């Protein structure tokens, strides 16, 4: 009896990672979703990840805790740093979390080895994104080399493949692809300062990118905003 190949999918609860999970499922993988509570202020995305994992048929969903917030250096983990609402292109914003994707991919790599999974999916994007250095193709290529060098599977000639299928897509293209795969984006949370109910602020960089993506895709935005934003989006 043939069993489907296993894949670990990093699932934040946002739009991009939900699309990645749907893509992995569509490609025939048995999906193991991994979410990380890293001390982020917008904890509603963790609840969203659980809903997305269930809706998209993940075989298993795990939540791991790693307190990156203890190091500071990011508005996403330090409540003393304001979330910017008008980020200017060209610089790395204060919402960048030092080493976040490196840490998350490392944990995904560990779980993949334990599972015997040969594939890892991450929803990084280098087109419509906030300018984070760990969302670039160069980073993914470097981590792929790390996976080859630093794992038993890699030494044996079968390193887990790091997939970043959204890296060259616009936000609109990602949304269109996800809709075709049956993703319910109303379950996802992208906002950097979503409230406890998962409602978005409508002002932060993540909200701007998400809203613009739905507009460009000509698809109704299912995002739930705070009462003020629902009246004046």
Phi, psi and omega in degrees: 000129181271135177254148179293149177294149180265147175219144173261129181241121175288120188237104181277336188103358179267181185298313185293314183292328176296320178295321178299317179298318179296321178295316180297318178297317181296331179276003174093013180278148166276115194264128176247106185272135182236119176247151185233121170269104187251014182097015181293145179289327183270070185290349178300336180292334178291317175298318178299320180300320179297317179295318180295317180301318179293313183296326183261011170072035175299138179295324179207147176230123179241145175244124177245153182245130173215122191273078176291337180299337180294341179271341181072201175086006180212142177292341181282342181242345183246108181295349178278353178250124183291142174287121180291146181249350180220069181291130177273133179297148175115336179240165177273119186288164181289351175280353173296130177258115184308123173066015185303308183291331176295315179295315183295317178295326178296319178291321176297322179296319179297315181292321179300316179298317181295326181278343189077023179278139182256007185218141177228133179246137176222140187267036178291154184218135183247013180252285176264085183213181188265006178091020181286135182294335182267024173243009185266155177303326180298323179293315180298318179297320180293321179290327176299320177293322176300316180299326179290321186273331194254006183236155175299317179299322180293317179297328179275005174089014180224060181293144176302137178276133178265114182258129173233072190291347182258001194298331183250015182258149171284165179299322178297319179295322178297315181297316180298319179295317180295318179299319178296334180266003176087020179287131174266097184288349174293342178277343189270156177230123180248335188300137179288342180224044176299147179279182185297339179268003179083011180279138187274154180282329181083359185245330187287171183301318181297321178294318179299314181295318181295311181299316180297325179296316179294323179295315181293329179279351182059042179236137180302133181281116181273005183297135174269120180257166174297163187305319182296318182287329178294328178279332185218071182287000000 
